[in-house]
Amino acid sequence: MTAVAEKTNLLGMPKAKMEAFFESLGEKRFRATQVLQWIHQRGADDFDQMTNMSKVLRDKLKEVAEIRGPEVVYDESSKDGTRKWVMRMDNGNSVETVLIPDGERGTLCVSSQIGCSLDCTFCSTGKRGFNRNLTAAEIIGQVWVARKAFMPFAPGPDRPITNVVMMGMGEPLLNFDNVVDAMNLMMEDLAYGISKRRVTVSTSGVVPAIDRLGEVTDVSLAISLHAPNDELRNQLVPLNKKYPIAELLAATRRYLARLPDKRKATIEYTVIEGVNDQPEHARELAIVLRGLPCKINLIPFNPFPESDFRRPSMNATRRFQAVLNEAGYIATVRTTRGDDIDAACGQLVGRVDDRTKRSQRYIQVQQVSP
Ligand code: SAH
Ligand code: SF4
C-alpha cells in the first residue's frame, strides 16, 4: 500500500503564504489572488468551481491541495437574532461560534483553542482544561462558515459580519501564529476585508505575547481584567501571579502607543456577586486605570453548573457602572444575548463536548432536522 501524502489545506493560508504555495508549484503568484477570492468571498470548497483557472491547473491543485472547513453539527438562531453554530473540528472536538447582530453591526465571536490551559475560576472553558490549539484553517473556518450562511450578498453596509472578537473558547495569545494568520485573512481585502479596528483580540494577560502582537499587527485589544488589585485577580485569573496587573497595563499602554491611530483598549470586567461587585472595587478600578485610554465593558457573570459563583443583580451592576461613569470612564454593561440557545458569554463551551448530554441534544437536533 502506498502512503497518501496529506493535502495542503488552503483555507487557513494568508496571502503571502498562498503566493509562496503557488510559486512552489511553479505557478504564477497572482493565482493566490484568485483562489483567496474564490474561497473566502464566494465560499468555494471545490477547485472545479474556480472557472477562471484552466482544467489542467485545477486538476493539479486537486492532487496536492484541498479546501476543508469545519463540519457544522448544529446551527440555530435565537429569538433576538443571535445565531450559533457548533462546528466539529475533529472526532472528539467541537467549538461554538456565535454571530450577534446589533443594528448595522454583526459581531462574530470566534474560538482559538479547544479548551484553555489558564483555568480562570469563573470560566467554563477553563474548567474543561486544555486540549489543543486550533489551526489557522479551523479559526478562519469559523468565519468562512458564518459568511457562507449569508451568501450570496453584496459587499456594503449590510454585510452580516462587520466585527470579529477572539472571545470564544481559548486564549488567543497562546496560539499566536495561527491566530495572527487567521486575523490577517479577516482583514485581507481579497478575503473578508474587515477593518483592523473591528478585529479584536481578547487576552487574559499574556504580557510577552502582547508585545509580540504589537510587532506584527495592529488589531484592537481587549484585556480581561476582572479585578482592581492583584490579591483578588490572583484568585480569579491564575495567570496574574506570573504577569501582575501593573505589568499587564504597562504592556497594554505599549501596545496602544504603537498603533498608528488613537484607539482605546477594552477592559473586560466580569462582575461576580459578592466577589468583585462592590462600589469600592469600582473606585479602586477607576484609580488603577487612570491615564489608560480605555473603555470598560462590564459582563454580568453567566452561571454554569460547575461554578458556585452567582450573577450579580442588575442594580449592583448599574451601581458599579455609575461609579466608573462618575470617575469619567466610558463603561457599558454587556447585555446577555442568545440566552435561549445558550450562546451567552461564558456558556460557549462545556456544552459542546461530545460526552455531555447537551451535545447529545445538538446531535439529535441535527439528525432530526431536514
Ligand atoms: N481567553 C480570552 C478570550 C476568551 S474569554 C480571555 O480570557 O480574554 C472571553 C471573555 O469572556 C473574557 O473576558 C472572559 O473573562 C469572559 N468570561 C468567561 N467566562 C465567563 C462567564 N462565566 N461569565 C461572564 N464572562 C465570562
Ligand atoms: Fe481561558 Fe479566557 Fe476562560 Fe481564562 S477566561 S480560562 S483565559 S478562555
XYZ file of C-alpha atoms and ligand atoms in Angstrom:
404
model
C 0.000 0.000 0.000
C 1.409 3.404 -0.898
C 1.192 6.162 1.659
C -1.068 9.016 0.605
C 0.567 12.383 1.192
C -1.633 14.734 3.190
C -3.087 17.507 1.092
C -2.386 21.137 1.933
C -5.483 22.886 3.249
C -5.623 26.282 1.554
C -8.384 27.609 3.826
C -6.037 28.974 6.510
C -3.390 30.464 4.227
C -2.987 34.230 4.277
C -1.952 35.925 1.039
C 1.830 35.749 1.428
C 1.741 32.024 2.245
C -0.661 31.333 -0.607
C 1.660 33.139 -3.043
C 4.605 31.083 -1.819
C 2.497 27.939 -2.248
C 1.754 28.736 -5.906
C 5.401 29.559 -6.552
C 6.384 26.206 -5.063
C 4.105 24.572 -7.663
C 5.818 26.540 -10.440
C 2.711 28.693 -10.911
C 2.272 32.469 -11.014
C 1.788 34.319 -7.733
C -1.410 36.032 -8.931
C -3.196 32.689 -8.692
C -3.230 33.338 -4.945
C -5.423 36.395 -5.526
C -7.943 34.352 -7.494
C -8.018 31.460 -5.053
C -8.363 33.717 -1.995
C -11.406 35.371 -3.545
C -12.948 32.059 -4.532
C -12.555 30.586 -1.089
C -13.397 33.494 1.152
C -15.660 35.747 -0.900
C -17.547 33.118 -2.841
C -17.355 30.290 -0.328
C -15.823 27.814 -2.784
C -14.633 24.486 -1.436
C -14.053 22.726 -4.742
C -11.385 23.684 -7.272
C -13.780 22.909 -10.130
C -15.815 25.951 -9.088
C -12.821 28.142 -9.972
C -13.762 28.751 -13.573
C -11.100 31.377 -14.246
C -8.421 28.699 -13.952
C -7.627 26.066 -16.576
C -8.779 22.490 -16.089
C -5.116 21.442 -16.060
C -4.334 23.757 -13.157
C -7.490 22.738 -11.285
C -6.569 19.070 -11.626
C -3.042 19.813 -10.453
C -4.406 21.619 -7.399
C -6.803 18.796 -6.598
C -3.867 16.417 -6.342
C -1.935 18.393 -3.749
C -4.418 20.697 -2.066
C -7.879 20.904 -0.560
C -10.246 23.457 0.950
C -11.513 21.859 4.116
C -13.687 23.755 6.579
C -15.173 22.657 9.894
C -18.211 20.377 9.840
C -21.335 22.146 11.075
C -23.160 19.889 13.535
C -25.596 22.457 14.895
C -26.915 25.761 13.604
C -29.640 27.665 15.369
C -30.950 31.216 15.518
C -32.179 32.775 18.725
C -35.318 34.879 19.018
C -33.173 38.009 19.299
C -31.345 37.238 16.043
C -28.238 35.726 17.617
C -27.099 32.748 15.605
C -24.956 29.930 16.880
C -23.011 27.206 15.155
C -21.386 24.188 16.715
C -18.531 23.168 14.457
C -16.776 19.835 14.720
C -13.031 20.160 14.253
C -12.115 16.501 14.671
C -13.675 13.373 16.146
C -13.963 14.424 19.761
C -13.689 18.197 19.467
C -16.184 20.891 18.625
C -16.293 24.640 19.162
C -19.086 27.152 19.193
C -19.158 30.278 17.075
C -21.756 32.969 17.681
C -22.941 35.841 15.498
C -24.545 38.734 17.368
C -26.360 41.218 15.126
C -26.856 44.704 16.530
C -28.225 47.283 14.123
C -25.739 47.703 11.273
C -23.155 45.716 13.152
C -22.694 41.952 13.165
C -20.149 40.659 15.647
C -18.784 37.161 15.272
C -17.305 35.550 18.378
C -14.537 33.153 17.331
C -12.634 30.439 19.232
C -8.869 29.972 19.147
C -8.293 26.746 21.105
C -10.104 23.589 22.153
C -10.317 24.269 25.880
C -7.899 26.556 27.698
C -4.942 25.963 29.997
C -5.338 29.116 32.083
C -8.117 27.920 34.374
C -9.791 31.187 35.351
C -12.123 30.300 38.199
C -15.271 31.817 36.645
C -14.875 30.351 33.155
C -16.450 27.145 31.914
C -13.789 26.728 29.204
C -11.063 26.863 31.837
C -12.837 24.184 33.856
C -12.506 21.748 30.976
C -8.744 22.025 30.698
C -6.724 22.356 27.529
C -6.967 20.013 24.589
C -5.219 21.600 21.613
C -4.656 24.712 19.547
C -6.899 25.280 16.557
C -5.133 25.534 13.200
C -5.386 28.759 11.191
C -7.823 26.927 8.885
C -10.019 25.982 11.854
C -10.027 29.563 13.144
C -10.785 31.277 9.826
C -13.061 28.334 9.032
C -15.480 29.682 11.653
C -15.691 32.995 9.762
C -15.946 31.128 6.457
C -18.883 29.021 7.650
C -20.693 32.034 9.118
C -20.221 34.079 5.980
C -21.321 31.244 3.719
C -24.569 31.139 5.659
C -25.398 34.566 4.247
C -24.351 34.064 0.650
C -24.873 35.472 -1.814
C -24.715 39.041 -0.607
C -23.244 42.223 -1.952
C -20.400 43.919 -0.122
C -21.572 47.067 1.630
C -23.120 48.340 4.833
C -25.477 45.401 5.216
C -22.660 42.893 5.497
C -23.594 40.272 8.070
C -20.145 40.162 9.699
C -18.616 43.563 10.398
C -16.669 42.737 13.565
C -14.772 39.725 14.865
C -13.860 39.226 18.507
C -11.490 36.457 19.576
C -13.622 35.831 22.655
C -14.814 32.287 22.152
C -13.028 29.310 23.606
C -9.330 29.584 24.417
C -6.572 32.113 24.983
C -5.712 33.510 21.542
C -2.243 34.711 22.508
C -1.222 31.166 23.458
C -1.942 30.145 19.851
C -0.104 33.097 18.452
C 0.930 32.229 14.889
C -2.341 30.587 13.884
C -4.400 33.423 15.346
C -2.274 36.017 13.529
C -2.625 34.149 10.205
C -6.398 33.913 10.672
C -6.707 37.583 11.651
C -4.687 38.573 8.575
C -7.291 36.770 6.476
C -10.114 38.532 8.332
C -8.550 41.892 7.417
C -7.428 40.904 3.897
C -9.347 42.772 1.196
C -9.301 39.684 -1.025
C -10.937 37.724 1.793
C -13.214 39.384 4.396
C -11.894 42.978 4.351
C -12.794 43.681 7.974
C -11.215 46.839 9.379
C -8.311 46.344 11.800
C -10.244 48.383 14.330
C -13.047 45.818 14.162
C -10.928 42.737 14.737
C -10.301 42.321 18.457
C -8.021 40.002 20.380
C -9.154 39.353 23.926
C -6.478 38.195 26.336
C -6.301 37.320 29.993
C -2.859 38.924 30.017
C -0.022 37.010 28.350
C 2.314 40.007 28.641
C 5.214 38.975 26.330
C 2.717 37.961 23.636
C 1.012 41.375 23.816
C 4.376 42.944 22.956
C 4.938 40.438 20.153
C 1.462 41.117 18.822
C 2.278 44.813 18.570
C 5.249 43.939 16.365
C 3.191 42.035 13.785
C -0.297 43.530 13.705
C -2.471 46.458 14.733
C -5.803 44.880 15.595
C -7.790 46.096 18.602
C -7.029 44.789 22.070
C -9.319 43.711 24.898
C -7.891 42.917 28.324
C -9.751 40.565 30.654
C -9.030 42.293 33.940
C -11.933 41.318 36.257
C -10.295 42.706 39.416
C -8.757 46.009 40.541
C -5.939 44.523 42.654
C -3.503 41.627 42.440
C -4.771 39.862 45.529
C -8.239 39.435 44.045
C -7.062 38.931 40.463
C -4.698 36.132 41.582
C -7.783 34.241 42.713
C -9.808 34.809 39.565
C -7.119 34.704 36.864
C -4.229 32.476 37.990
C -2.033 33.884 35.193
C -1.928 37.096 37.219
C 0.649 35.506 39.530
C 3.017 35.449 36.580
C 2.029 38.776 34.998
C 0.514 41.072 37.627
C -1.796 43.994 36.894
C 0.896 46.698 36.708
C 2.847 44.715 34.090
C -0.293 43.895 32.142
C -1.446 47.507 31.983
C 2.074 48.660 31.050
C 2.052 46.185 28.127
C -1.394 47.470 27.138
C -0.037 51.036 27.084
C 2.913 49.952 24.938
C 0.546 48.218 22.520
C -1.705 51.270 22.173
C 1.299 53.569 21.761
C 2.457 51.570 18.701
C -0.888 51.831 16.912
C -0.951 54.321 14.057
C -4.285 55.768 15.220
C -5.761 56.838 18.535
C -7.525 53.783 19.819
C -8.755 52.656 23.195
C -8.269 49.256 24.749
C -11.361 47.473 26.007
C -11.173 46.438 29.650
C -13.397 43.443 30.282
C -14.682 43.003 33.790
C -16.864 40.020 34.614
C -18.974 41.134 37.579
C -19.477 38.346 40.141
C -21.821 38.694 43.081
C -20.046 39.212 46.397
C -16.618 38.773 44.787
C -15.725 41.878 42.757
C -19.015 43.793 42.504
C -18.774 46.335 45.318
C -18.550 50.125 44.807
C -15.114 50.091 46.445
C -13.927 47.686 43.730
C -15.186 50.148 41.130
C -13.418 53.043 42.870
C -10.181 51.077 43.035
C -10.566 50.138 39.368
C -11.005 53.800 38.441
C -7.686 54.576 40.139
C -5.815 51.624 38.611
C -6.923 52.510 35.075
C -6.159 56.224 35.384
C -4.395 57.533 32.291
C -5.027 54.413 30.192
C -7.030 55.123 27.009
C -9.786 52.587 27.529
C -13.455 51.782 27.687
C -14.780 49.345 30.228
C -17.122 46.501 29.368
C -18.933 45.046 32.383
C -20.081 41.473 31.830
C -22.541 40.135 34.421
C -21.254 36.661 35.313
C -23.002 33.897 33.395
C -23.538 30.946 35.708
C -22.741 27.393 34.650
C -23.316 24.129 36.511
C -19.775 23.536 37.828
C -19.485 27.013 39.349
C -20.557 28.336 42.750
C -20.339 31.961 41.613
C -23.529 33.917 41.128
C -24.674 36.587 38.729
C -24.972 39.997 40.428
C -28.282 41.843 40.461
C -28.749 44.395 37.692
C -28.848 47.043 40.446
C -25.398 46.081 41.709
C -24.018 46.098 38.179
C -25.565 49.504 37.430
C -24.189 50.894 40.706
C -20.742 49.625 39.721
C -21.119 51.211 36.295
C -22.220 54.528 37.806
C -19.069 54.786 39.929
C -16.940 54.338 36.812
C -19.017 56.778 34.780
C -18.751 59.385 37.541
C -14.974 58.920 37.524
C -15.024 59.849 33.828
C -14.860 56.414 32.188
C -16.977 55.038 29.390
C -18.381 51.896 30.989
C -21.042 49.757 29.356
C -22.912 46.714 30.570
C -22.926 43.849 28.116
C -26.445 42.625 27.714
C -26.883 38.914 27.502
C -27.869 37.771 24.065
C -28.957 34.458 22.725
C -29.946 33.117 26.136
C -32.484 30.751 24.659
C -29.806 28.977 22.616
C -27.071 29.006 25.293
C -24.974 31.442 23.303
C -24.429 33.836 26.180
C -20.878 34.703 27.095
C -19.128 32.033 29.144
C -21.616 29.395 28.090
C -19.739 28.869 24.914
C -18.335 25.570 25.850
C -18.906 22.792 28.325
C -21.986 22.193 26.305
C -20.254 21.118 23.150
C -18.188 18.284 24.492
C -19.329 15.146 22.761
C -19.731 13.470 26.101
C -22.191 15.973 27.525
C -25.904 15.483 27.408
C -26.288 18.885 25.834
C -24.154 17.875 22.950
C -26.199 14.744 22.529
C -29.107 17.072 22.102
C -27.281 19.065 19.452
C -26.560 15.927 17.533
C -30.147 14.764 17.902
C -31.408 18.121 16.699
C -29.162 17.836 13.717
C -30.262 14.344 12.944
C -33.931 15.174 13.049
C -33.704 18.393 11.055
C -34.113 18.057 7.304
N -9.143 33.802 26.833
C -9.520 35.090 26.414
C -10.685 35.125 25.461
C -11.825 34.201 25.727
S -12.797 34.539 27.169
C -9.770 35.978 27.609
O -9.812 35.479 28.739
O -9.864 37.184 27.409
C -13.804 35.917 26.624
C -14.361 36.753 27.774
O -15.434 36.070 28.431
C -13.327 37.064 28.835
O -13.350 38.397 29.214
C -13.769 36.165 29.952
O -13.282 36.599 31.146
C -15.269 36.196 29.836
N -15.937 35.108 30.550
C -15.515 33.845 30.693
N -16.392 33.119 31.424
C -17.395 33.956 31.753
C -18.609 33.799 32.496
N -18.956 32.625 33.040
N -19.415 34.864 32.619
C -19.077 36.043 32.069
N -17.952 36.259 31.366
C -17.110 35.222 31.197
Fe -9.040 30.772 29.276
Fe -10.121 33.192 28.865
Fe -11.515 31.239 30.109
Fe -9.450 32.394 31.346
S -11.364 33.391 30.704
S -9.882 30.180 31.257
S -8.058 32.737 29.650
S -10.813 31.226 27.990
